[in-house]
Short mmCIF file of C-alpha atoms in Angstrom, two decimals:
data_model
loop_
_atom_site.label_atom_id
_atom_site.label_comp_id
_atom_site.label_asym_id
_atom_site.label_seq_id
_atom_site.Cartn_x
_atom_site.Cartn_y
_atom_site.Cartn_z
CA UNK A 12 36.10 1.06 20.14
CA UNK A 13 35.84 -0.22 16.57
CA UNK A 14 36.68 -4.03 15.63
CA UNK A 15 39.66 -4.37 13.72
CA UNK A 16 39.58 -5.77 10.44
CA UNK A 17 38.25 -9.25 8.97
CA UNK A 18 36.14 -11.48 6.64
CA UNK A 19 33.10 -12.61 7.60
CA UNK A 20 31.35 -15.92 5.98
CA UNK A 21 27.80 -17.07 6.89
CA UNK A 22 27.77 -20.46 7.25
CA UNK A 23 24.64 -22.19 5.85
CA UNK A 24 25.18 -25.71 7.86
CA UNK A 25 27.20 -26.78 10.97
CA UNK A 26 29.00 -29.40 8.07
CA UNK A 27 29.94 -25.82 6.04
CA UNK A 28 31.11 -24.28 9.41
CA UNK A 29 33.25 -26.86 10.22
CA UNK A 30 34.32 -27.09 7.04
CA UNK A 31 35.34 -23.18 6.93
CA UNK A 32 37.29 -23.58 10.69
CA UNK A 33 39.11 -26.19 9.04
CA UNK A 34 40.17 -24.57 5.73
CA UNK A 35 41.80 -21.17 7.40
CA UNK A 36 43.61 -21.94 10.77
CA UNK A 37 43.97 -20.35 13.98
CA UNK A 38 42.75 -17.14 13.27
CA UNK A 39 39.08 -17.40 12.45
CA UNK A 40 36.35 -17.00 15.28
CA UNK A 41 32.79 -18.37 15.39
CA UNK A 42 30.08 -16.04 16.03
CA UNK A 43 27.06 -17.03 17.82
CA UNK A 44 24.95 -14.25 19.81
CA UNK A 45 28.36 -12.35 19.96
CA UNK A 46 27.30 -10.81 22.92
CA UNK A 47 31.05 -11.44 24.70
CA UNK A 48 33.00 -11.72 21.07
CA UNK A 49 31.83 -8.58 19.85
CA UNK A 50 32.85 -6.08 23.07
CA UNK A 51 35.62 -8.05 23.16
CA UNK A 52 36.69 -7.30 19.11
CA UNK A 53 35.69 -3.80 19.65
CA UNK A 54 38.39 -3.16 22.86
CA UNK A 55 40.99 -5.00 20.32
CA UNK A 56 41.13 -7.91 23.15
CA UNK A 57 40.89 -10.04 20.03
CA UNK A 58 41.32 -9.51 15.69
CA UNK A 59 40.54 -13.00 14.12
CA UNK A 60 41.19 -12.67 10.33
CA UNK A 61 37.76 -14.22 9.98
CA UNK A 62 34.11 -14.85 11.48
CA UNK A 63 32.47 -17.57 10.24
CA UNK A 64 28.95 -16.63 11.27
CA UNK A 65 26.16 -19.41 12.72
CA UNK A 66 23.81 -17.80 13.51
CA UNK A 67 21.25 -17.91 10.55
CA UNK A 68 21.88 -22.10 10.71
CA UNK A 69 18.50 -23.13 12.03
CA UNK A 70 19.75 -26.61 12.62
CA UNK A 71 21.37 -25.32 15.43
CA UNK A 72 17.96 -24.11 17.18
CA UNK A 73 16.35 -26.75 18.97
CA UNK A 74 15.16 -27.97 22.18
CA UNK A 75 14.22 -31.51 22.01
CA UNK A 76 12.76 -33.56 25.51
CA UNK A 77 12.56 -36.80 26.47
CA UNK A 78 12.37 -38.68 29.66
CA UNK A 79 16.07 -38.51 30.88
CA UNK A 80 17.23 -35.90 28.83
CA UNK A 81 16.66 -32.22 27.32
CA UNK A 82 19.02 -31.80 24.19
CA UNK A 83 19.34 -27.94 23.32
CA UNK A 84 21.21 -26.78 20.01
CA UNK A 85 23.90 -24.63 20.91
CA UNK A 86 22.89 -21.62 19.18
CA UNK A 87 19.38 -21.49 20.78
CA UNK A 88 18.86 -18.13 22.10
CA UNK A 89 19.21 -17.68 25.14
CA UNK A 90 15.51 -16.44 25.71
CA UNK A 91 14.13 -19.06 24.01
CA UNK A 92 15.43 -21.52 26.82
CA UNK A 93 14.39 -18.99 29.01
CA UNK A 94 10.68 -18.75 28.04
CA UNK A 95 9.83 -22.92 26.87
CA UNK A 96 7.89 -24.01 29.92
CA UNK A 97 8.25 -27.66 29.15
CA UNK A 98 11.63 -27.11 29.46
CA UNK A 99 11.55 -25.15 32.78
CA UNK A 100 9.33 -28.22 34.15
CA UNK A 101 12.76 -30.35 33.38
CA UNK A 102 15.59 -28.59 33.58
CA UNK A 103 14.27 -25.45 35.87
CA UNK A 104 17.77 -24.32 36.87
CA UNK A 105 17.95 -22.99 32.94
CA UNK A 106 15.66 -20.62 33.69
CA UNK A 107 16.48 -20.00 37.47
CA UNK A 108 20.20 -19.38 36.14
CA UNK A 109 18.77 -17.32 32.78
CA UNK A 110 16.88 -14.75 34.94
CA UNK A 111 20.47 -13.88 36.31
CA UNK A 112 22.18 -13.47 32.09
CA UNK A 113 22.94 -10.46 31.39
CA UNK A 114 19.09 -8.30 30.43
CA UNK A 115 16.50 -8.70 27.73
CA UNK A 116 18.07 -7.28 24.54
CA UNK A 117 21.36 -9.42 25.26
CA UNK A 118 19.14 -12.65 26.31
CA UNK A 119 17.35 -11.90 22.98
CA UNK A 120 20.83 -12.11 21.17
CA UNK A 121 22.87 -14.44 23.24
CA UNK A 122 23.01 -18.24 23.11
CA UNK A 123 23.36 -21.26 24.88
CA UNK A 124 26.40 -22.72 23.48
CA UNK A 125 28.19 -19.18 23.20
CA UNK A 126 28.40 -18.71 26.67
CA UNK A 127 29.60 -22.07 27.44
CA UNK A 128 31.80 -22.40 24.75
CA UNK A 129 33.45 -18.32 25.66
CA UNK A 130 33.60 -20.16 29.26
CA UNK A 131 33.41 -16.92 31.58
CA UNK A 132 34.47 -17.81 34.98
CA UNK A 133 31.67 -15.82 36.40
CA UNK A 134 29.54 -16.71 33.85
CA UNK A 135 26.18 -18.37 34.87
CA UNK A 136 25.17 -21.03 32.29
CA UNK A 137 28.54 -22.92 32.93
CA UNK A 138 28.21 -22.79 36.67
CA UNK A 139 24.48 -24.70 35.61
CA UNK A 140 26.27 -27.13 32.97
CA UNK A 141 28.43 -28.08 35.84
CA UNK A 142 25.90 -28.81 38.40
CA UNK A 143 24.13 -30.59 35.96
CA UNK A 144 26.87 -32.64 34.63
CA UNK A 145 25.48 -31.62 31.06
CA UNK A 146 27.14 -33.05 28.11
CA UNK A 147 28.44 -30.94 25.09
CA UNK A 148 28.83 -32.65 21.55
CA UNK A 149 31.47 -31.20 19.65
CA UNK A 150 31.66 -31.49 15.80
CA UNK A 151 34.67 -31.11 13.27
CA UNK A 152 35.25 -32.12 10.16
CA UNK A 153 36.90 -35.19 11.50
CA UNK A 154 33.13 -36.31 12.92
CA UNK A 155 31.74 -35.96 17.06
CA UNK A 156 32.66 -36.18 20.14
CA UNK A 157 31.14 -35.10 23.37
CA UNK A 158 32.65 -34.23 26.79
CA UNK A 159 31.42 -33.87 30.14
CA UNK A 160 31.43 -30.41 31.75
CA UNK A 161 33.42 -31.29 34.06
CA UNK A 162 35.81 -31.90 31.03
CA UNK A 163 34.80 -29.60 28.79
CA UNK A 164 36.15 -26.06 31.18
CA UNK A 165 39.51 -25.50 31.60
CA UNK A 166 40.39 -21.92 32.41
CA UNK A 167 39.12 -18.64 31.99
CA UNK A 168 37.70 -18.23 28.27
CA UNK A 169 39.15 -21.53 27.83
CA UNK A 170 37.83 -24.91 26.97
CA UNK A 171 38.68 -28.02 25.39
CA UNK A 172 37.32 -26.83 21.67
CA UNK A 173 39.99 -26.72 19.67
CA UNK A 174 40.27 -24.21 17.10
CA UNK A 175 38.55 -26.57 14.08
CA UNK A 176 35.85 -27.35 16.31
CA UNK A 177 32.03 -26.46 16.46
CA UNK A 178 30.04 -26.77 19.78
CA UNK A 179 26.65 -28.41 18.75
CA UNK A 180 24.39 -29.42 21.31
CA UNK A 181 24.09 -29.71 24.71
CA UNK A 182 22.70 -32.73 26.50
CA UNK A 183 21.12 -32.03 30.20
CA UNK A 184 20.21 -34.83 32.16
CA UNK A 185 16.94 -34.80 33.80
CA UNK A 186 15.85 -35.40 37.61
CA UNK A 187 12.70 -37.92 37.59
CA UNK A 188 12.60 -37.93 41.11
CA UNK A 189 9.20 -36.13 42.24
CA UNK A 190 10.70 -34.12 44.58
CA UNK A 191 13.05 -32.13 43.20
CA UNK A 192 13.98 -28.71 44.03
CA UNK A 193 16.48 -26.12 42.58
CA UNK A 194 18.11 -22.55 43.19
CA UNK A 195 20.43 -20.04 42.01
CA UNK A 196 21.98 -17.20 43.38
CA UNK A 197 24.21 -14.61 42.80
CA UNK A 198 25.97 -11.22 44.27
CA UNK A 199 27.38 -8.71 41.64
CA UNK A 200 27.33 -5.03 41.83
CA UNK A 201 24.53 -4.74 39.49
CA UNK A 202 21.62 -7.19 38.12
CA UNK A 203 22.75 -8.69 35.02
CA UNK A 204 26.34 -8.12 35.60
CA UNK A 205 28.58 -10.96 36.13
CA UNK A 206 28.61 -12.29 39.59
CA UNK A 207 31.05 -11.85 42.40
CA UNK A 208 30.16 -15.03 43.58
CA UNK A 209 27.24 -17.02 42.20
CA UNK A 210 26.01 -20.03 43.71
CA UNK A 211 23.25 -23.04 42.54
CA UNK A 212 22.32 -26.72 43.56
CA UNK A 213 19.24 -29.00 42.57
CA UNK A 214 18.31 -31.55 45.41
CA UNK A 215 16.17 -34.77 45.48
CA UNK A 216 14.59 -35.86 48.98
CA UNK A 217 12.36 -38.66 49.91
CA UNK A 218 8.80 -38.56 51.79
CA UNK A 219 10.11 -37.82 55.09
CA UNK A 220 12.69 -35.00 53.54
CA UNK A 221 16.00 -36.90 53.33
CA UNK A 222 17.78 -36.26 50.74
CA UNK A 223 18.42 -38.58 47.96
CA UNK A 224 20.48 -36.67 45.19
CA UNK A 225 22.08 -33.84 45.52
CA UNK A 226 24.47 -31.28 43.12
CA UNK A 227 25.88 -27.51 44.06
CA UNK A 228 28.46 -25.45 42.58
CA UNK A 229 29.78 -21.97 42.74
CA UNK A 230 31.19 -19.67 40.03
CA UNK A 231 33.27 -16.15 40.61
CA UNK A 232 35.68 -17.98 42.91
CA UNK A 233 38.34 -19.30 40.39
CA UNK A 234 39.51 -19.95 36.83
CA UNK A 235 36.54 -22.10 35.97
CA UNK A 236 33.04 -22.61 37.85
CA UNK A 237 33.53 -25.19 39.99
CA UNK A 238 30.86 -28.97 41.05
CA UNK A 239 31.66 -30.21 44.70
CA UNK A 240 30.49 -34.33 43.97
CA UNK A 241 32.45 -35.45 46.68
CA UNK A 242 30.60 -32.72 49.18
CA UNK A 243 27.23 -33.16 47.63
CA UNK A 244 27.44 -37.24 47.90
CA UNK A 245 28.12 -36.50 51.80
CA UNK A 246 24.40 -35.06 51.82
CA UNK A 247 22.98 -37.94 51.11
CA UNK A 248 20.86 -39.20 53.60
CA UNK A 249 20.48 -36.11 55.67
CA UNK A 250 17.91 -33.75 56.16
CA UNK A 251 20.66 -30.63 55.73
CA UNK A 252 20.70 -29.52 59.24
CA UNK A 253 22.66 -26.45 60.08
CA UNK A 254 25.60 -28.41 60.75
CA UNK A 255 25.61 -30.16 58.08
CA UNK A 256 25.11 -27.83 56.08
CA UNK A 257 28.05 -25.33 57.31
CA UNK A 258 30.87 -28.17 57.35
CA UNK A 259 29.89 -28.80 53.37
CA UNK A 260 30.14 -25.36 52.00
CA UNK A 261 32.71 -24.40 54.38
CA UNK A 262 34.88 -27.63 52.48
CA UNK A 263 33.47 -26.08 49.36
CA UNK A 264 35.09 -22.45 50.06
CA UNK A 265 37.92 -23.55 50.90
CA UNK A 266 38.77 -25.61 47.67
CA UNK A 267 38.18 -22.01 45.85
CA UNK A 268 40.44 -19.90 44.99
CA UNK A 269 39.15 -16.34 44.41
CA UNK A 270 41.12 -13.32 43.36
CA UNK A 271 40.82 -10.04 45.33
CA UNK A 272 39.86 -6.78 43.19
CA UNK A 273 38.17 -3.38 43.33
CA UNK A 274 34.91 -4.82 43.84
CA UNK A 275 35.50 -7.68 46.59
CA UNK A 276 38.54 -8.84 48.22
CA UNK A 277 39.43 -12.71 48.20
CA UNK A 278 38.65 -13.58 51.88
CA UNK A 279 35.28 -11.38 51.34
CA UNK A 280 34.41 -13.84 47.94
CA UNK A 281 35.43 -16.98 50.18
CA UNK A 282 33.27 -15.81 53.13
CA UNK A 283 30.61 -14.85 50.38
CA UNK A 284 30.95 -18.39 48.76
CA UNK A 285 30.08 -20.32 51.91
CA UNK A 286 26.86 -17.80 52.51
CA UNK A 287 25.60 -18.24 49.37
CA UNK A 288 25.85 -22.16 48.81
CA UNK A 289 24.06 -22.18 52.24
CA UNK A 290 21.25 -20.48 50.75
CA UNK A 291 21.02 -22.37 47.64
CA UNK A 292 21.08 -25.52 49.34
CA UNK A 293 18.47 -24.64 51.72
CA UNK A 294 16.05 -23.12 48.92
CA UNK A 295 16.79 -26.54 46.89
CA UNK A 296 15.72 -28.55 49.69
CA UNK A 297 13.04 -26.45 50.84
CA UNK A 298 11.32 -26.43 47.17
CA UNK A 299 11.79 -29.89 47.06
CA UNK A 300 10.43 -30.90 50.82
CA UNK A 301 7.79 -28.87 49.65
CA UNK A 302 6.53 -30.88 47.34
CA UNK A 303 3.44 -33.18 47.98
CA UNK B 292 42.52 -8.96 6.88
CA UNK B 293 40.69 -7.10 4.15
CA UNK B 294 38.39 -4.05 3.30
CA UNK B 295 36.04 -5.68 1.40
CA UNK B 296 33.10 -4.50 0.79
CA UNK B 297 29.41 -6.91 1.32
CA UNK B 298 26.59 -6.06 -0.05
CA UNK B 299 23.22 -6.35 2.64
CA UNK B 300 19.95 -6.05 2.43
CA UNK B 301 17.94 -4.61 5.59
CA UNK B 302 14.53 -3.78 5.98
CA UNK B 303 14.87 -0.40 7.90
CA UNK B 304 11.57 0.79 9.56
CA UNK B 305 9.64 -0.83 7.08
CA UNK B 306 11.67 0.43 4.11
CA UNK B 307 14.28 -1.75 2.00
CA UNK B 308 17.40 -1.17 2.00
CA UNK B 309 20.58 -2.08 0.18
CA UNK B 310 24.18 -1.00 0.46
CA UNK B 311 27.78 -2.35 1.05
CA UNK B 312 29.35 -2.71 4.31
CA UNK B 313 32.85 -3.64 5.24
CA UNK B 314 32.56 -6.62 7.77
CA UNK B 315 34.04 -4.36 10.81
CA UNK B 316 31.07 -1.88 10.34
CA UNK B 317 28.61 -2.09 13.63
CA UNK B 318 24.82 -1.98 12.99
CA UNK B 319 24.54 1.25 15.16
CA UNK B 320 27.03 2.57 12.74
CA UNK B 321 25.75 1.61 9.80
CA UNK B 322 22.37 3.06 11.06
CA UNK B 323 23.63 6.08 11.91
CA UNK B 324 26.62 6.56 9.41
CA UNK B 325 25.05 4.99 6.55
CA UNK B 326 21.67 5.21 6.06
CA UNK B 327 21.95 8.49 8.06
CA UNK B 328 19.17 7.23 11.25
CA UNK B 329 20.87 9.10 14.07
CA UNK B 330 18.25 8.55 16.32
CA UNK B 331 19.40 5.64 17.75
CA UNK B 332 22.66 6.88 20.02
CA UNK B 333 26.24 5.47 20.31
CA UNK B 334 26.85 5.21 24.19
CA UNK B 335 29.66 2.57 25.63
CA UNK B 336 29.61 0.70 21.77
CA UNK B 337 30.59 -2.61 24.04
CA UNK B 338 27.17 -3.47 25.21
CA UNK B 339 26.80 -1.91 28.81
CA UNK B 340 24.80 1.14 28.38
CA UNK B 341 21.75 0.64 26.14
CA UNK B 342 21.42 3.46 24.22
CA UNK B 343 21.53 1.84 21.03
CA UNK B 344 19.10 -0.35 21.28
CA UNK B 345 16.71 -1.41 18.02
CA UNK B 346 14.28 -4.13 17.36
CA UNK B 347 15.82 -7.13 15.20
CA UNK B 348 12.96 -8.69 13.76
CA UNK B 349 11.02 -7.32 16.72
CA UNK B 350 13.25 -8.12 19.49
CA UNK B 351 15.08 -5.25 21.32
CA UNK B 352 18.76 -6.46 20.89
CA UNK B 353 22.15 -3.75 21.16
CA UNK B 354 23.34 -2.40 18.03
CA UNK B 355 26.96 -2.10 18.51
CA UNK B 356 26.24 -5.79 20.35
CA UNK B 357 26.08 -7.01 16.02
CA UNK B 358 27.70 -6.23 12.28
CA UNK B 359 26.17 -4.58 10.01
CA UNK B 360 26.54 -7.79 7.78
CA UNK B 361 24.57 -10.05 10.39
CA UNK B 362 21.63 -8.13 9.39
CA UNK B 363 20.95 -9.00 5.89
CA UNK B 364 17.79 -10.57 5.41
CA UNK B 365 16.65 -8.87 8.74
CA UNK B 366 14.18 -6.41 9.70
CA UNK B 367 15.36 -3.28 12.10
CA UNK B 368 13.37 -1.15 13.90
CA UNK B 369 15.16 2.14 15.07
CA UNK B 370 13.47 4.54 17.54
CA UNK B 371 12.81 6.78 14.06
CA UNK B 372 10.36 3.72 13.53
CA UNK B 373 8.00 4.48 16.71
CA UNK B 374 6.64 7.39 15.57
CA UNK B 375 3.46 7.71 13.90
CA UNK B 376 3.63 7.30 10.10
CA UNK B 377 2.72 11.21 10.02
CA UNK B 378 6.09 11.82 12.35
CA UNK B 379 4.61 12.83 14.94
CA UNK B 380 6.05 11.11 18.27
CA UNK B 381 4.05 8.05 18.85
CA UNK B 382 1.74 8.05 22.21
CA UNK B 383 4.93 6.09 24.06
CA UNK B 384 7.18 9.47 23.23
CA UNK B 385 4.33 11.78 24.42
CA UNK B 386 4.51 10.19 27.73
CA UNK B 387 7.83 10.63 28.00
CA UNK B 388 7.60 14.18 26.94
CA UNK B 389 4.77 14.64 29.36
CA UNK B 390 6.28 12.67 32.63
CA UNK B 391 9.51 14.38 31.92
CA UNK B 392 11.41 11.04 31.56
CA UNK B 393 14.26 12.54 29.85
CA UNK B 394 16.64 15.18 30.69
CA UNK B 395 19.91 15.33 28.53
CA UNK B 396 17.88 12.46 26.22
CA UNK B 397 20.96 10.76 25.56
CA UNK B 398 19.27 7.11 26.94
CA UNK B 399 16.27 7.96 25.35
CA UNK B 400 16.20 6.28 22.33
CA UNK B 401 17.12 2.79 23.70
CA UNK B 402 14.56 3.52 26.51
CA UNK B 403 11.56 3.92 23.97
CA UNK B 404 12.33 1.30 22.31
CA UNK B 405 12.91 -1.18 25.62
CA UNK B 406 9.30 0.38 26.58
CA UNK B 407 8.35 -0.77 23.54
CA UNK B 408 9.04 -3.88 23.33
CA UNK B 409 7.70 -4.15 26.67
CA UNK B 410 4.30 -3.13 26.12
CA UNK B 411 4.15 -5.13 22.85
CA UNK B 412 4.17 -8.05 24.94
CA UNK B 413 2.77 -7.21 27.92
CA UNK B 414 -0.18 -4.42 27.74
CA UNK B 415 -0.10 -3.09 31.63
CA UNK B 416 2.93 -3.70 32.92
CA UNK B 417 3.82 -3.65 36.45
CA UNK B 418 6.63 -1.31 38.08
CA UNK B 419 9.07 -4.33 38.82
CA UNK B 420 8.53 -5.62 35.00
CA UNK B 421 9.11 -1.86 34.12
CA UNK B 422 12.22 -2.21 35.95
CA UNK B 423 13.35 -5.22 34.45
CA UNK B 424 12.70 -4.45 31.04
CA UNK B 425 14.84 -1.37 31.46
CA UNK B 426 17.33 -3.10 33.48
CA UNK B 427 20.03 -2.86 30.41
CA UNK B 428 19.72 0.85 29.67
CA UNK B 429 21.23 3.10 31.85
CA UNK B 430 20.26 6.57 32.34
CA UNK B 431 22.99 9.02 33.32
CA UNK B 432 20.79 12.04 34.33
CA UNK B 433 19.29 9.34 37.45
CA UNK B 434 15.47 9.77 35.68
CA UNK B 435 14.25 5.81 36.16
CA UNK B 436 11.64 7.02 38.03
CA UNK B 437 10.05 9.10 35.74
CA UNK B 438 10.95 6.96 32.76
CA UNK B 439 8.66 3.85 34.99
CA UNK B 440 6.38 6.82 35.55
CA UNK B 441 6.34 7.55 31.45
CA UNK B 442 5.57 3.86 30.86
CA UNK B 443 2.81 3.52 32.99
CA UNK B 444 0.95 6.52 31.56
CA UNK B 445 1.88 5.22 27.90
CA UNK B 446 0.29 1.83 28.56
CA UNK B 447 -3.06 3.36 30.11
CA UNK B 448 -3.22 5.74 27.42
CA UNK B 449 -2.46 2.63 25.15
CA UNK B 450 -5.76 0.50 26.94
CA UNK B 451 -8.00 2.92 25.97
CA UNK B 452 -6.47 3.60 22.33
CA UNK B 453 -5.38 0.34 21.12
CA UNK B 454 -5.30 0.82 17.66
CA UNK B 455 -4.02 4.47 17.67
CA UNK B 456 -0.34 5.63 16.62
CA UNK B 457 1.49 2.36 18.40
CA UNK B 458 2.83 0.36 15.87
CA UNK B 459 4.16 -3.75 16.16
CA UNK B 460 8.31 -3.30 15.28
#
């Protein structure tokens, strides 16, 4: 239970990070929180050659607001988005979706853009980024780009970085509309564990409760979390009625594709998937009706 | 791949100090190999259990969770660091002692010091933030109860003594 191995660098700046992921290849890792990389290095799951350490680059630590957007630097910790109530009056599915990460000395550690960028499938903060449709800008030594989420997962611990690449920041959009509502949920055998099945959506209604926006997903269920647009768009309109309701996240299940294991067996996750985007849905709405 | 050797600089409990690490070395090793702090325990060494939990600049994080190297320039507080500068355990170990909220004691020392950070930022805790806070250290011998129980009497012992033997990590 030791970590093979390797040179470690502490990058000053994202340009000298970059710079150092170009210079040696395949085999060098970034370290952010480490919270995943490090368990990982110790069961030998993984030996880079090289860590080229971020964490002490402060350029990377920011949360920044405006109207439309909240731009987070991807090695924010993730209790800092956790605890900045501006923030949380934004983007509240952060924090809704943070109280379910892992437990206060790995929150403490952990950070945004590790998670997304080591892309569990069970993983919470991706499930979010999905949802959201949040945008991640990627840097190189080659200059930016940025990809939707939708874009951005591809598999399990996989995503479009390549191996030269440096997540950076992390743009979520922001709902204006008044009356807004979020949740997130999750079933795993322990708090803080990764989910079985975890569930969220953020919902927009009008005066007399119809809905105006809306946005689920559900994580635990596949290779990658997983946004139903198509289902969402049909809620438009509606006031989410039972029936309504059940058809949607029935169509959602179904598009999942779950593995069985010790813990839960496929049809259980499927069944679970459909319960628990009920409930998220509902709680959105409800939060959101609620509002004067 | 290499064996090289970096030099660090942490400040340990208050106290500088400077050695070289190979890259691979853990921070609970180093703590406990290296500057010879065995206080904090090695339990699952991939994050799961707890047990070697320290303050990093003040903030309980998991020692085998970082490198040895990632802490230069840092300050560490291990669960040798709670106790009053005379050694004597601090008034959080008394109640533990006292509420019997250890049994084999192998948890212990990430348990004191996720109490401690606990009470640092909140002064009377209630038993579901108790809960929480331990949430990430698990216990083998089954005593949560008593360790909540241990908490509670160490933050109303804590109201009426402020200032007394409970030191900031």
């Amino acid at each position: 239970m030791k970590a093979a191995s390797f040179d470690y660098v502490r990058a000053a700046s994202i340009t000298e990070a970059c710079e150092l992921l170009r210079q040696d290849g395949g085999d060098v890792k970034l370290i952010a929180g480490g919270q995943s990389l490090t368990p990982m290095m110790a069961m030998r799951l993984t030996r880079p050659s090289r860590l080229v350490d971020i964490n002490e680059i402060d350029a990377l630590k920011f949360i920044k607001l405006d109207n439309n957007t909240a731009r987070i630097g991807a090695c924010t910790r993730q209790c800092v988005v956790a605890a900045d109530n501006a923030l949380a009056a934004r983007v509240p599915l952060l924090r809704r979706a943070l109280a379910w990460v892992g437990h206060t000395q790995t929150r403490n550690r952990g950070t945004l853009g590790g998670s997304l960028a080591h892309a569990d499938p069970a993983a919470e903060l991706p499930l979010v980024a999905q949802v959201l449709d949040a945008r991640l800008q990627i840097r190189s030594t080659s200059g930016t780009r940025t990809l939707p989420a939708s874009e951005f997962f591809i598999g399990p611990l996989t995503t479009a970085l390549e191996a030269h690449e440096c997540l950076e920041e992390i743009y979520w959009p922001v709902w204006t509309e008044h009356r807004t509502g979020c949740a997130f949920t999750e079933v795993s055998r322990r708090h803080g564990d990764f989910a079985i099945i975890e569930a969220c959506a953020q919902i927009a209604v009008d005066a007399d409760g119809r809905c105006m926006r809306a946005s689920f997903g559900l994580g635990g269920g596949g290779t990658i979390p997983l946004a139903f647009p198509a289902l969402a768009a049909t809620l438009i309109g509606t006031q989410l009625d039972d029936a309504v309701l059940k058809g949607v996240t029935q169509d959602a299940a179904a598009e999942l594709d779950p593995g069985g294991d010790l813990h839960a067996s496929a049809g259980y996750r499927k069944h679970l998937a459909a319960v628990l985007a009920t409930r998220v849905l509902r709680a959105a709405y409800d939060e959101a009706y609620g509002k004067a | 791949m290499s064996d090289k050797l970096y030099p660090v600089a942490i400040e340990v409990n208050g106290t500088r100090r400077t050695l070289q690490v190979p890259a691979r070395l853990s921070l609970v090793d180093c703590l406990r190999d290296e500057l010879r702090l065995t206080g904090t325990h090695i339990g699952c060494e991939h994050g799961i259990c707890g047990a070697c939990s320290v303050l990093l600049d003040g903030e309980p994080v998991r020692s085998c969770l970082m490198f040895a190297v990632q802490a230069d320039g840092h300050k560490v507080t291990t669960v040798e660091g709670l106790a009053n500068t005379d050694g004597t355990p601090g008034i959080l170990q008394d109640s533990f002692c006292e509420k019997h909220a250890l049994q084999c004691g192998y948890c212990t020392p990430g348990m004191l010091i996720a109490a401690h950070a606990l009470l640092a930022e909140i002064k009377q805790p209630t038993d579901a933030e108790i809960r929480v806070a331990i949430g990430g250290n698990l216990c083998r011998c089954t005593g949560y109860q008593q360790i909540v129980d241990a908490v509670k009497l160490a933050a109303a012992r804590l109201s009426t003594q402020a200032t007394d033997g409970f030191k900031n990590g």
